Structures are given as C-alpha cells and as structure tokens.
CSV table of C-alpha atoms (C1' of nucleotides) in Angstrom, one decimal:
chain,number,residue,atom,x,y,z
T,1,MET,CA,0.0,-0.1,0.0
T,2,ARG,CA,1.2,3.4,-0.9
T,3,SER,CA,1.7,5.4,2.3
T,4,GLN,CA,0.4,8.9,2.5
T,5,ILE,CA,3.1,11.4,1.7
T,6,PRO,CA,3.3,13.9,4.7
T,7,ARG,CA,2.8,17.6,3.8
T,8,PRO,CA,6.2,18.8,4.7
T,9,THR,CA,7.7,16.0,2.6
T,10,MET,CA,5.7,16.9,-0.2
T,11,LYS,CA,6.9,20.5,-0.4
T,12,ARG,CA,10.4,19.4,-0.2
T,13,LEU,CA,9.9,16.7,-3.0
T,14,SER,CA,8.7,19.6,-5.2
T,15,VAL,CA,11.9,21.4,-4.3
T,16,TYR,CA,14.1,18.5,-5.2
T,17,LEU,CA,12.4,18.2,-8.6
T,18,ARG,CA,12.9,21.9,-9.2
T,19,GLU,CA,16.6,21.5,-8.3
T,20,ILE,CA,17.1,18.4,-10.6
T,21,GLU,CA,15.4,20.2,-13.4
T,22,SER,CA,17.3,23.4,-13.2
T,23,SER,CA,20.7,22.0,-12.5
T,24,GLY,CA,21.8,20.8,-15.8
T,25,PHE,CA,22.7,17.3,-14.6
T,26,ASN,CA,22.9,14.5,-17.2
T,27,ASP,CA,20.1,11.9,-16.9
T,28,GLU,CA,22.7,9.2,-16.4
T,29,ALA,CA,24.4,11.0,-13.6
T,30,SER,CA,24.0,10.1,-10.0
T,31,ILE,CA,23.4,12.5,-7.1
T,32,SER,CA,23.8,11.6,-3.4
T,33,SER,CA,21.4,12.7,-0.8
T,34,ARG,CA,24.0,14.9,0.6
T,35,GLN,CA,24.5,16.7,-2.7
T,36,LEU,CA,20.8,17.3,-3.1
T,37,GLY,CA,20.5,18.3,0.4
T,38,GLU,CA,23.2,20.9,0.1
T,39,ALA,CA,21.6,22.3,-3.0
T,40,THR,CA,18.2,22.6,-1.4
T,41,GLY,CA,19.2,23.5,2.1
T,42,VAL,CA,17.8,20.1,3.6
T,43,ALA,CA,19.6,17.6,5.8
T,44,ALA,CA,20.8,14.6,4.0
T,45,ALA,CA,18.9,12.1,6.3
T,46,GLN,CA,15.8,14.2,5.6
T,47,VAL,CA,16.3,13.9,1.7
T,48,ARG,CA,16.7,10.2,2.1
T,49,ARG,CA,13.6,9.8,4.2
T,50,ASP,CA,11.7,12.0,1.8
T,51,LEU,CA,12.8,10.1,-1.3
T,52,ALA,CA,12.1,6.7,0.4
T,53,CYS,CA,8.3,7.9,0.4
T,54,VAL,CA,8.3,7.7,-3.3
T,55,GLY,CA,9.9,4.2,-3.6
T,56,HIS,CA,13.2,2.5,-3.5
T,57,LEU,CA,15.0,4.8,-5.9
T,58,GLY,CA,18.6,4.9,-4.5
T,59,HIS,CA,21.6,2.8,-5.1
T,60,ARG,CA,23.7,2.2,-2.0
T,61,GLY,CA,27.1,3.4,-2.3
T,62,VAL,CA,26.2,5.5,-5.3
T,63,GLY,CA,23.3,7.7,-4.9
T,64,TYR,CA,20.2,8.4,-6.9
T,65,CYS,CA,20.0,8.3,-10.7
T,66,VAL,CA,19.1,11.9,-12.0
T,67,GLY,CA,16.9,10.6,-14.8
T,68,GLN,CA,15.1,8.2,-12.7
T,69,LEU,CA,14.5,10.7,-9.9
T,70,ARG,CA,13.1,13.2,-12.3
T,71,GLU,CA,10.9,10.8,-13.8
T,72,GLU,CA,9.4,9.4,-10.5
T,73,LEU,CA,9.0,12.9,-8.9
T,74,SER,CA,7.3,14.2,-12.1
T,75,ALA,CA,4.8,11.2,-11.6
T,76,VAL,CA,4.3,12.2,-8.1
T,77,PHE,CA,3.1,15.6,-9.1
T,78,ALA,CA,1.1,14.4,-12.2
T,79,ARG,CA,3.3,16.4,-14.5
T,80,GLY,CA,2.0,16.3,-18.0
T,81,HIS,CA,-1.6,16.1,-16.8
T,82,ASP,CA,-4.0,19.0,-18.0
T,83,TRP,CA,-4.0,21.7,-15.4
T,84,SER,CA,-6.1,24.2,-17.0
T,85,ALA,CA,-7.0,27.0,-14.7
T,86,ALA,CA,-9.8,29.7,-14.5
T,87,LEU,CA,-8.4,33.0,-13.4
T,88,VAL,CA,-10.8,35.3,-11.6
T,89,GLY,CA,-9.9,39.0,-11.3
T,90,ILE,CA,-7.9,41.1,-13.5
T,91,GLY,CA,-6.5,43.6,-11.0
T,92,ASN,CA,-2.8,43.9,-10.4
T,93,ILE,CA,-2.4,40.5,-9.4
T,94,GLY,CA,-4.5,38.9,-12.0
T,95,ARG,CA,-2.6,40.8,-14.8
T,96,ALA,CA,0.7,39.8,-13.4
T,97,LEU,CA,-0.3,36.2,-13.5
T,98,LEU,CA,-1.4,36.6,-17.1
T,99,ALA,CA,1.9,38.0,-18.0
T,100,TYR,CA,3.8,35.5,-16.0
T,101,ASP,CA,5.2,33.0,-18.5
T,102,ARG,CA,6.6,30.5,-16.2
T,103,PHE,CA,3.4,28.7,-15.5
T,104,ALA,CA,3.0,27.4,-19.0
T,105,ALA,CA,6.6,26.0,-18.8
T,106,GLN,CA,5.6,23.4,-16.3
T,107,GLY,CA,2.3,22.5,-17.6
T,108,PHE,CA,0.0,25.0,-15.9
T,109,ARG,CA,-2.1,27.1,-18.1
T,110,ILE,CA,-4.6,29.9,-17.6
T,111,ALA,CA,-7.3,28.7,-19.9
T,112,ALA,CA,-9.9,31.2,-19.2
T,113,VAL,CA,-10.2,34.6,-17.4
T,114,PHE,CA,-13.2,35.9,-15.6
T,115,ASP,CA,-14.1,39.2,-13.9
T,116,LYS,CA,-17.1,40.9,-12.3
T,117,SER,CA,-16.8,43.6,-15.0
T,118,PRO,CA,-15.1,42.4,-17.9
T,119,PRO,CA,-13.6,45.0,-20.4
T,120,LYS,CA,-14.7,45.1,-23.9
T,121,LYS,CA,-11.2,44.7,-25.1
T,122,LYS,CA,-8.9,41.7,-24.6
T,123,THR,CA,-6.7,42.1,-21.5
T,124,LEU,CA,-3.0,40.9,-22.3
T,125,GLY,CA,-4.5,38.9,-25.2
T,126,TYR,CA,-7.2,37.1,-23.2
T,127,VAL,CA,-10.8,37.6,-23.7
T,128,VAL,CA,-12.3,38.4,-20.1
T,129,HIS,CA,-15.5,36.6,-19.5
T,130,PRO,CA,-18.3,37.8,-17.1
T,131,MET,CA,-18.8,35.7,-13.9
T,132,SER,CA,-22.0,34.3,-15.5
T,133,GLY,CA,-19.9,32.2,-17.9
T,134,LEU,CA,-17.9,30.4,-15.2
T,135,THR,CA,-19.8,27.2,-15.0
T,136,THR,CA,-20.2,26.8,-18.7
T,137,CYS,CA,-16.5,27.4,-19.4
T,138,THR,CA,-15.5,25.1,-16.6
T,139,ASN,CA,-17.4,22.2,-18.1
T,140,GLU,CA,-16.6,22.9,-21.7
T,141,MET,CA,-12.9,23.4,-21.1
T,142,SER,CA,-12.5,21.0,-18.3
T,143,LEU,CA,-11.0,23.5,-16.0
T,144,ARG,CA,-9.7,22.0,-12.8
T,145,LEU,CA,-8.0,24.8,-11.0
T,146,GLY,CA,-9.4,28.2,-9.9
T,147,ILE,CA,-7.2,31.1,-9.2
T,148,ILE,CA,-8.7,33.8,-7.1
T,149,ALA,CA,-7.3,37.3,-7.6
T,150,VAL,CA,-10.0,39.5,-6.5
T,151,PRO,CA,-10.3,41.8,-3.4
T,152,ALA,CA,-10.8,40.2,-0.1
T,153,VAL,CA,-14.3,41.2,0.2
T,154,ALA,CA,-15.3,39.3,-2.8
T,155,ALA,CA,-13.1,36.3,-2.4
T,156,GLN,CA,-15.5,34.1,-0.4
T,157,GLU,CA,-18.3,34.5,-3.1
T,158,VAL,CA,-15.9,33.8,-5.8
T,159,ALA,CA,-14.7,30.7,-4.0
T,160,ASP,CA,-18.2,29.7,-3.7
T,161,GLN,CA,-18.9,30.1,-7.4
T,162,LEU,CA,-15.7,28.2,-8.3
T,163,VAL,CA,-16.7,25.2,-6.2
T,164,ALA,CA,-20.2,25.3,-7.6
T,165,ALA,CA,-18.8,25.5,-11.0
T,166,GLY,CA,-16.9,22.2,-10.5
T,167,ILE,CA,-13.4,23.3,-9.9
T,168,THR,CA,-11.2,20.9,-7.8
T,169,GLY,CA,-8.5,23.0,-6.4
T,170,ILE,CA,-8.1,26.7,-5.6
T,171,LEU,CA,-5.2,29.0,-5.6
T,172,ASN,CA,-6.0,32.1,-3.4
T,173,PHE,CA,-4.4,35.4,-3.5
T,174,ALA,CA,-7.0,37.4,-1.6
T,175,PRO,CA,-5.7,38.1,2.0
T,176,ARG,CA,-8.4,36.2,4.0
T,177,HIS,CA,-9.3,32.8,5.0
T,178,LEU,CA,-11.8,31.0,2.6
T,179,ASP,CA,-14.2,28.4,3.7
T,180,VAL,CA,-14.4,25.6,1.1
T,181,PRO,CA,-15.5,22.0,1.2
T,182,SER,CA,-12.8,19.9,2.7
T,183,ASN,CA,-12.5,17.8,-0.5
T,184,ILE,CA,-11.3,21.0,-2.4
T,185,PRO,CA,-7.6,21.6,-1.7
T,186,ILE,CA,-6.8,25.2,-1.4
T,187,ARG,CA,-3.5,27.1,-1.2
T,188,SER,CA,-3.2,30.7,-0.2
T,189,VAL,CA,-0.5,33.2,-1.1
T,190,ASP,CA,-0.6,36.5,0.9
T,191,LEU,CA,2.4,38.7,0.3
T,192,THR,CA,1.8,41.0,3.1
T,193,ARG,CA,1.7,38.2,5.5
T,194,THR,CA,4.8,36.7,4.1
T,195,LEU,CA,6.6,40.0,4.5
T,196,GLU,CA,5.1,40.4,8.0
T,197,GLN,CA,6.6,36.9,9.0
T,198,LEU,CA,9.9,38.1,7.5
T,199,ALA,CA,9.7,41.3,9.6
T,200,PHE,CA,9.1,39.4,12.7
T,201,GLU,CA,12.3,37.3,12.3
T,202,VAL,CA,14.4,40.3,11.2
T,203,ALA,CA,13.2,42.1,14.4
T,204,GLY,CA,14.7,39.3,16.5
T,205,GLY,CA,12.1,36.5,16.5
T,206,SER,CA,14.4,33.9,15.3
T,207,PRO,CA,17.2,33.0,17.6
T,208,ASP,CA,19.4,30.6,15.7
T,209,GLU,CA,23.0,29.7,16.4
T,210,THR,CA,24.5,28.9,19.8
T,211,LYS,CA,24.1,25.6,17.9
T,212,SER,CA,25.9,26.0,14.9
T,213,LYS,CA,26.6,23.3,12.5
T,214,LYS,CA,30.3,23.3,12.9
X,1,MET,CA,11.2,36.4,29.2
X,2,ARG,CA,9.7,36.5,25.8
X,3,SER,CA,9.5,32.8,25.2
X,4,GLN,CA,10.5,31.8,21.8
X,5,ILE,CA,7.5,31.8,19.5
X,6,PRO,CA,7.4,28.8,17.4
X,7,ARG,CA,7.2,29.1,13.5
X,8,PRO,CA,3.7,27.7,13.0
X,9,THR,CA,2.4,29.8,15.8
X,10,MET,CA,3.8,32.8,14.2
X,11,LYS,CA,2.2,32.1,11.0
X,12,ARG,CA,-1.1,32.0,12.6
X,13,LEU,CA,-0.6,34.9,14.8
X,14,SER,CA,-0.2,36.9,11.5
X,15,VAL,CA,-3.4,35.4,10.2
X,16,TYR,CA,-5.3,36.4,13.4
X,17,LEU,CA,-4.0,39.9,13.2
X,18,ARG,CA,-5.2,40.1,9.5
X,19,GLU,CA,-8.6,38.8,10.5
X,20,ILE,CA,-9.0,41.3,13.5
X,21,GLU,CA,-7.9,44.1,11.3
X,22,SER,CA,-10.2,43.3,8.3
X,23,SER,CA,-13.3,42.3,10.2
X,24,GLY,CA,-14.7,45.6,11.4
X,25,PHE,CA,-14.8,44.8,14.9
X,26,ASN,CA,-15.2,47.5,17.6
X,27,ASP,CA,-12.0,47.9,19.7
X,28,GLU,CA,-14.1,47.6,22.8
X,29,ALA,CA,-15.7,44.2,21.5
X,30,SER,CA,-14.6,40.9,22.7
X,31,ILE,CA,-13.8,37.9,20.6
X,32,SER,CA,-13.6,34.3,21.8
X,33,SER,CA,-10.9,31.8,20.8
X,34,ARG,CA,-13.8,29.9,19.1
X,35,GLN,CA,-14.9,32.7,17.1
X,36,LEU,CA,-11.4,33.7,16.0
X,37,GLY,CA,-10.8,30.1,15.2
X,38,GLU,CA,-13.9,29.8,13.0
X,39,ALA,CA,-12.9,32.9,11.0
X,40,THR,CA,-9.4,31.7,10.4
X,41,GLY,CA,-9.8,28.0,10.0
X,42,VAL,CA,-7.9,27.1,13.3
X,43,ALA,CA,-9.1,25.0,16.2
X,44,ALA,CA,-10.0,27.0,19.3
X,45,ALA,CA,-7.5,25.3,21.7
X,46,GLN,CA,-4.8,26.1,19.1
X,47,VAL,CA,-5.8,29.7,19.0
X,48,ARG,CA,-5.7,29.9,22.9
X,49,ARG,CA,-2.2,28.3,22.9
X,50,ASP,CA,-1.0,30.7,20.2
X,51,LEU,CA,-2.2,33.7,22.0
X,52,ALA,CA,-0.8,32.5,25.3
X,53,CYS,CA,2.6,32.7,23.6
X,54,VAL,CA,2.2,36.5,23.4
X,55,GLY,CA,1.1,37.1,26.9
X,56,HIS,CA,-1.9,36.9,29.1
X,57,LEU,CA,-4.3,38.6,26.9
X,58,GLY,CA,-7.7,36.8,27.5
X,59,HIS,CA,-10.4,37.3,30.1
X,60,ARG,CA,-12.0,34.2,31.3
X,61,GLY,CA,-15.6,33.9,30.6
X,62,VAL,CA,-15.4,36.6,28.2
X,63,GLY,CA,-12.7,36.3,25.4
X,64,TYR,CA,-10.1,38.6,24.1
X,65,CYS,CA,-10.5,42.3,23.9
X,66,VAL,CA,-10.3,43.1,20.2
X,67,GLY,CA,-8.4,46.4,20.7
X,68,GLN,CA,-5.8,44.9,23.0
X,69,LEU,CA,-5.4,41.9,20.7
X,70,ARG,CA,-4.6,44.2,17.8
X,71,GLU,CA,-2.3,46.2,19.7
X,72,GLU,CA,-0.2,43.3,21.2
X,73,LEU,CA,-0.1,41.3,17.9
X,74,SER,CA,0.9,44.5,16.1
X,75,ALA,CA,3.7,44.9,18.6
X,76,VAL,CA,4.8,41.3,17.9
X,77,PHE,CA,5.3,42.0,14.3
X,78,ALA,CA,6.9,45.4,14.8
X,79,ARG,CA,4.2,47.2,12.9
X,80,GLY,CA,4.9,50.8,12.6
X,81,HIS,CA,8.6,50.2,12.2
X,82,ASP,CA,10.3,51.3,9.0
X,83,TRP,CA,10.4,48.4,6.7
X,84,SER,CA,11.7,50.0,3.6
X,85,ALA,CA,12.7,47.5,1.0
X,86,ALA,CA,15.0,47.3,-2.0
X,87,LEU,CA,13.4,45.6,-4.9
X,88,VAL,CA,15.9,44.1,-7.4
X,89,GLY,CA,14.6,43.1,-10.8
X,90,ILE,CA,11.8,44.9,-12.9
X,91,GLY,CA,10.4,41.9,-14.8
X,92,ASN,CA,6.9,40.8,-14.6
X,93,ILE,CA,7.2,40.1,-10.9
X,94,GLY,CA,9.0,43.1,-10.1
X,95,ARG,CA,6.6,45.5,-11.8
X,96,ALA,CA,3.7,43.6,-10.3
X,97,LEU,CA,5.1,44.3,-6.9
X,98,LEU,CA,5.6,48.0,-7.7
X,99,ALA,CA,1.9,48.2,-8.9
X,100,TYR,CA,0.7,46.4,-5.9
X,101,ASP,CA,-0.6,49.0,-3.4
X,102,ARG,CA,-1.4,46.7,-0.5
X,103,PHE,CA,2.1,46.7,0.9
X,104,ALA,CA,2.1,50.4,1.7
X,105,ALA,CA,-1.1,49.9,3.6
X,106,GLN,CA,0.6,47.8,6.2
X,107,GLY,CA,3.9,49.6,6.6
X,108,PHE,CA,6.0,48.0,3.9
X,109,ARG,CA,7.3,50.2,1.2
X,110,ILE,CA,9.5,49.6,-1.7
X,111,ALA,CA,12.0,52.5,-1.3
X,112,ALA,CA,14.2,51.8,-4.1
X,113,VAL,CA,14.4,49.8,-7.3
X,114,PHE,CA,17.4,48.2,-9.0
X,115,ASP,CA,18.2,46.3,-12.0
X,116,LYS,CA,21.0,44.9,-14.0
X,117,SER,CA,20.1,47.2,-17.0
X,118,PRO,CA,18.1,50.1,-15.7
X,119,PRO,CA,15.8,51.8,-18.3
X,120,LYS,CA,16.4,55.6,-18.8
X,121,LYS,CA,12.7,56.2,-18.0
X,122,LYS,CA,10.9,55.8,-14.8
X,123,THR,CA,9.1,52.4,-14.2
X,124,LEU,CA,5.7,52.9,-12.8
X,125,GLY,CA,7.0,56.1,-11.3
X,126,TYR,CA,10.1,54.7,-9.9
X,127,VAL,CA,13.7,55.6,-10.8
X,128,VAL,CA,15.4,52.4,-11.4
X,129,HIS,CA,19.0,52.3,-10.3
X,130,PRO,CA,21.9,50.2,-11.5
X,131,MET,CA,23.2,47.5,-9.1
X,132,SER,CA,26.2,49.5,-8.5
X,133,GLY,CA,24.1,51.8,-6.4
X,134,LEU,CA,22.9,49.0,-4.0
X,135,THR,CA,25.3,49.6,-1.1
X,136,THR,CA,25.1,53.3,-1.1
X,137,CYS,CA,21.3,53.4,-1.3
X,138,THR,CA,21.0,50.7,1.4
X,139,ASN,CA,23.0,52.8,3.8
X,140,GLU,CA,21.6,56.1,2.9
X,141,MET,CA,18.1,55.1,3.1
X,142,SER,CA,18.3,52.6,5.8
X,143,LEU,CA,16.8,49.8,3.6
X,144,ARG,CA,16.3,46.6,5.7
X,145,LEU,CA,14.6,44.3,3.4
X,146,GLY,CA,15.6,42.9,-0.1
X,147,ILE,CA,13.2,41.7,-2.5
X,148,ILE,CA,14.6,39.4,-5.3
X,149,ALA,CA,12.6,39.4,-8.5
X,150,VAL,CA,15.2,38.3,-11.0
X,151,PRO,CA,15.6,35.1,-13.0
X,152,ALA,CA,16.9,32.1,-11.2
X,153,VAL,CA,20.2,32.1,-12.7
X,154,ALA,CA,21.0,35.5,-11.3
X,155,ALA,CA,19.2,35.2,-7.8
X,156,GLN,CA,22.3,33.8,-5.8
X,157,GLU,CA,24.5,36.7,-7.0
X,158,VAL,CA,21.7,39.3,-6.2
X,159,ALA,CA,21.4,37.7,-2.7
X,160,ASP,CA,25.0,37.9,-2.1
X,161,GLN,CA,25.0,41.7,-3.1
X,162,LEU,CA,22.1,42.3,-1.0
X,163,VAL,CA,23.8,40.7,2.1
X,164,ALA,CA,26.9,42.6,1.5
X,165,ALA,CA,25.1,45.8,1.1
X,166,GLY,CA,23.7,45.3,4.6
X,167,ILE,CA,20.2,44.1,4.1
X,168,THR,CA,18.9,42.1,7.1
X,169,GLY,CA,16.0,40.1,5.5
X,170,ILE,CA,15.1,38.7,2.0
X,171,LEU,CA,12.0,38.0,0.2
X,172,ASN,CA,12.8,35.8,-2.8
X,173,PHE,CA,10.6,35.2,-5.9
X,174,ALA,CA,13.2,33.4,-7.8
X,175,PRO,CA,12.6,29.6,-8.2
X,176,ARG,CA,15.6,28.3,-6.5
X,177,HIS,CA,17.2,27.8,-3.2
X,178,LEU,CA,19.4,30.7,-2.0
X,179,ASP,CA,22.3,30.2,0.3
X,180,VAL,CA,22.6,33.2,2.8
X,181,PRO,CA,24.1,33.6,6.2
X,182,SER,CA,22.0,32.1,8.9
X,183,ASN,CA,21.3,35.5,10.5
X,184,ILE,CA,19.5,36.7,7.5
X,185,PRO,CA,16.0,35.4,7.4
X,186,ILE,CA,14.7,34.5,4.0
X,187,ARG,CA,11.2,33.7,2.7
X,188,SER,CA,10.6,32.3,-0.7
X,189,VAL,CA,7.6,32.5,-2.9
X,190,ASP,CA,7.5,30.2,-5.8
X,191,LEU,CA,4.2,30.2,-7.6
X,192,THR,CA,4.9,27.3,-9.8
X,193,ARG,CA,5.8,25.2,-6.8
X,194,THR,CA,2.6,26.2,-5.0
X,195,LEU,CA,0.6,25.3,-8.0
X,196,GLU,CA,2.4,22.0,-8.2
X,197,GLN,CA,1.6,21.1,-4.6
X,198,LEU,CA,-1.9,22.1,-5.3
X,199,ALA,CA,-2.1,19.7,-8.2
X,200,PHE,CA,-0.6,16.9,-6.0
X,201,GLU,CA,-3.6,17.2,-3.7
X,202,VAL,CA,-6.2,17.6,-6.4
X,203,ALA,CA,-4.7,14.4,-8.0
X,204,GLY,CA,-5.5,12.7,-4.7
X,205,GLY,CA,-2.3,13.0,-2.8
X,206,SER,CA,-3.5,13.9,0.7
X,207,PRO,CA,-7.2,15.0,1.7
X,208,ASP,CA,-7.9,18.1,3.7
X,209,GLU,CA,-5.7,21.0,4.2
X,210,THR,CA,-8.3,23.4,5.5
X,211,LYS,CA,-10.9,22.6,8.0
X,212,SER,CA,-14.2,23.7,6.6
X,213,LYS,CA,-16.9,24.1,9.1
X,214,LYS,CA,-20.3,22.8,8.4
H,1,DC,C1',34.9,3.0,1.1
H,2,DT,C1',30.5,5.2,0.1
H,3,DT,C1',25.8,5.8,0.4
H,4,DT,C1',21.1,4.1,1.0
H,5,DG,C1',17.1,3.0,3.9
H,6,DT,C1',15.1,2.6,8.4
H,7,DG,C1',14.4,1.4,13.2
H,8,DA,C1',14.6,4.1,17.3
H,9,DA,C1',15.2,8.3,19.8
H,10,DA,C1',14.4,13.1,20.2
H,11,DT,C1',12.1,16.9,19.2
H,12,DT,C1',8.2,19.6,17.8
H,13,DA,C1',3.4,20.6,17.3
H,14,DT,C1',-1.5,19.6,18.2
H,15,DT,C1',-5.3,18.2,20.7
H,16,DC,C1',-7.7,16.9,24.9
H,17,DA,C1',-9.7,17.9,29.0
H,18,DC,C1',-10.4,20.2,32.9
H,19,DA,C1',-9.2,23.5,36.9
H,20,DG,C1',-10.0,28.2,37.8
H,21,DC,C1',-11.9,32.5,37.3
H,22,DA,C1',-15.4,36.3,35.9
B,1,DT,C1',-22.7,29.9,32.8
B,2,DG,C1',-18.9,30.7,29.4
B,3,DC,C1',-14.4,31.0,28.4
B,4,DT,C1',-9.3,31.2,29.2
B,5,DG,C1',-4.9,29.0,30.3
B,6,DT,C1',-2.3,25.0,30.6
B,7,DG,C1',-0.8,20.2,32.1
B,8,DA,C1',-0.9,15.9,30.1
B,9,DA,C1',-1.6,13.0,26.2
B,10,DT,C1',-1.1,12.4,21.5
B,11,DA,C1',0.5,12.8,16.9
B,12,DA,C1',3.7,14.4,13.6
B,13,DT,C1',8.1,15.3,12.0
B,14,DT,C1',13.1,15.3,12.2
B,15,DT,C1',17.4,13.5,13.7
B,16,DC,C1',20.6,10.0,15.0
B,17,DA,C1',23.1,6.0,14.0
B,18,DC,C1',24.1,1.9,11.9
B,19,DA,C1',23.1,-2.5,9.3
B,20,DA,C1',23.1,-3.8,4.7
B,21,DA,C1',24.5,-3.3,-0.1
B,22,DG,C1',27.2,-1.9,-4.2
DNA sequence: CTTTGTGAAATTATTCACAGCA
DNA sequence: TGCTGTGAATAATTTCACAAAG
C-alpha cells in the first residue's frame, strides 16, 4: 500500500524536482542525498527519508540516478496532466499572472479569465468573461483549478462560485481565510503576510545559533 | 522572558491579526478563541495556545478584547517600524510588486528599485538604479529588506549583493534555493511550486488541508 | 570505502480535557 | 454559565546512528 506522503515531505519533493530540473545534470549522472540536500538546504537524512516515500530509488554506495529521480518525482506531481485554470480577477495580481510566462513552462495554463466587470477589449491577449460564464466554461474546457485574484471582500463569494462550477482546487491570492468544502484543496498566497513574518524574524524573532553546524 | 514563538504559531498569529484588522470589529468588543478560530480555520484550543505565547491577553468567561489583541499582535510584528525594502529586478514580478498597493497599507514600502540594466525612463513612477548603487542606497535610506525578483540564474548573486550591502531580510521570488548567512532570514515565494503542490492534492495526494466548518 | 534505507530516539506541534476565574 | 490557560496525552516530524549493499 502506498503510504500517504506527509505534507512537509511533499513540499520538499517539489523542491528536489525543481533542483534536478534546473541544474543541468545529465540523466545518467548520480546524485547523493548529501549533494541534493546541500543544493536545497535540507539535511541529507531528511532527503533520504523523503525520497523513500516515493519508492526505492537509490543505489547504495552510489546515490540516486538523476533521470530516474526526475521521472518518479514528475509522476508524483502528475506532471503532464492537464492543469487548465480559471483566473478570476484582472486587477494587479490577475494581470501579473497573465503576463507570467513561467506557469506554462511546467504544464499549468490559464485557460480562461473572468471578472465581475469584464472590459470590452482583450486584456493581455485574453478575452475576459463575465462571472456568469464560469460554469459553462469550466465544463466545456475541463478547467480544474481556480485562481482567485479579487479583493478580499469578494473572495469568499468567488470561491463558492468556483466550487459550484466544479473546480477541484483553488489558488487564493486574496488576503483572507476562505471556507471551502474539505475535498477542495486550497493554497493561499498572501504577500503582506509573508513580509510580516519576515519582519518578525528580522526584528529578532528567530534566535538561531549557539548551535551552529560546525 | 519573551519565550520563543514557534514558527507555525507565528504564521497563525499573523493570520489572526489580519482577521482582526479586516473584520470591522469595535475595539471594545470581545472575541472568543472559538470565534477567532472559526474565522481563520484554526481549532479554538490552538488559538488559545498561540495567543498565550504573546502574553496573558484573555479574560476568562469573556474572551479577548479586540483592541488589546490588535495592539499586542501589532507589537509582535513590529508594525509601525520602518520596513523600507529594496526591490531588485523589474521583470513581470518586479513590476507587479511596484503596482501592488497593498504593501504600503501595512507599513511596507518599496523605497528603491534596482536592475542590472536600468531603463532611462521611470518604471511605474520609480527611478530604477543600477546594481552598483545598491550599497550606497541601502545605507543612505536605511533599507532593511531586499526583494529578489530576478531570473533564477541571477538570484544567488543578487542575494550575495544584498547581504553585502547590509540588508537584514530577504523575500525571494526566484525559483531556487538561496544560500545566505543564517542570521539573514529569508522567505521564498515560488508560484509554480505552489501550483504543483496544489495539483498533487487535487490528484488525490492527501485530503484536507483546511478545515471547513459545516 | 561510500551511500542508502530505516528502526529508534528526540524533538516539535497539536489536541484533549479540565481547573479556575469572571 | 462561558471561556481562558495549561498540564498531560497524542500525533507528527526530524534527527541519529548503523546495518546492509554496491
């Protein structure tokens, strides 16, 4: 039986895959848990335990085959599947996402754009649909992800609409907690919150050292 | 005295503060751990334990005074301090950050902008400086945070430059791990990684990130 | 020799459950 | 009564350390 992959492990697996893909290693090459750990800022033992969740990928005395690692990790994250997304909201964040070309590179694609008051003209090359078209588009285009880029006050309603339309996962940029059914995964990105947490640490929140790793 | 606040707790405290500030509660009003928990998707006992890290803020039988809570939490995050930031990189992400007005609202401010090849004209109202001006600007303007919005290949070098210039915290948007001294806190935002993790959950990886209340 | 994979220990975080106070 | 604060219990995660394998 395939054991559940713990969330912290899953996040790191994603980072390992990113590292493998960006460092121009040959597919035949081997990489050790120590190397991969150093490149990603993770302890070697942690790397091994994480990778063990995916399967028996390593070769004792040698390390992990880069090509195989890439393949297995890609499979874990369902790379290559259709991850068409509906973007709702064309304010600053929405437009930035439309202009961001990096998504497409890894299989994610903003396939349809919606807004409460859609402009007549195309926005960054995209036709912007009114919210009333959400359900139809979701069904016809098999959209699976919803991206919420509307003001906080409107976010919960949009989330409800996305869920009703049949979306199965949500990426939320609105700075508030959203209530969605527990079978709909949701990830939130709140830049102000992130900065705030950073400020906390800068201000002395994080202690560190007295225990330095030699 | 100030006992160390655990990282997970700190993240939630930030969310509690956001909730208190956005829900138009009166300063005199009281809010219970259950209410705050429901609004933020956190268990009531967890809310109490988190808030206990900050001090004895609650009133038995009543709850927490909204005004006091706001004040204490704001203090934890050093709200009101000068959090001027240097933004490096004016590609898609950099320009989106410049256009994003929400930072300023909470005390964060992009005070100077840098790029390897600065345009002659202002960008979104900002003069863009060459990298050579980083150290001087950081000192003269007392910049404390650095925001990295350059391509992955250039990110480590920029991080080194920011650290050398005297920045004390980094927000990184480049999709790679950055090596910085352990006394420099760093937060990374990688949207493709976030989407990938979302896709993993949608694909059936693990159920239930957010507790949704019936 | 090197490096994996993994029990076992240690550490960290969450939840329970209830005493104590308004 | 209603609600906080917190020990104690539980669960989750990381680290240690070493046997096994190339």
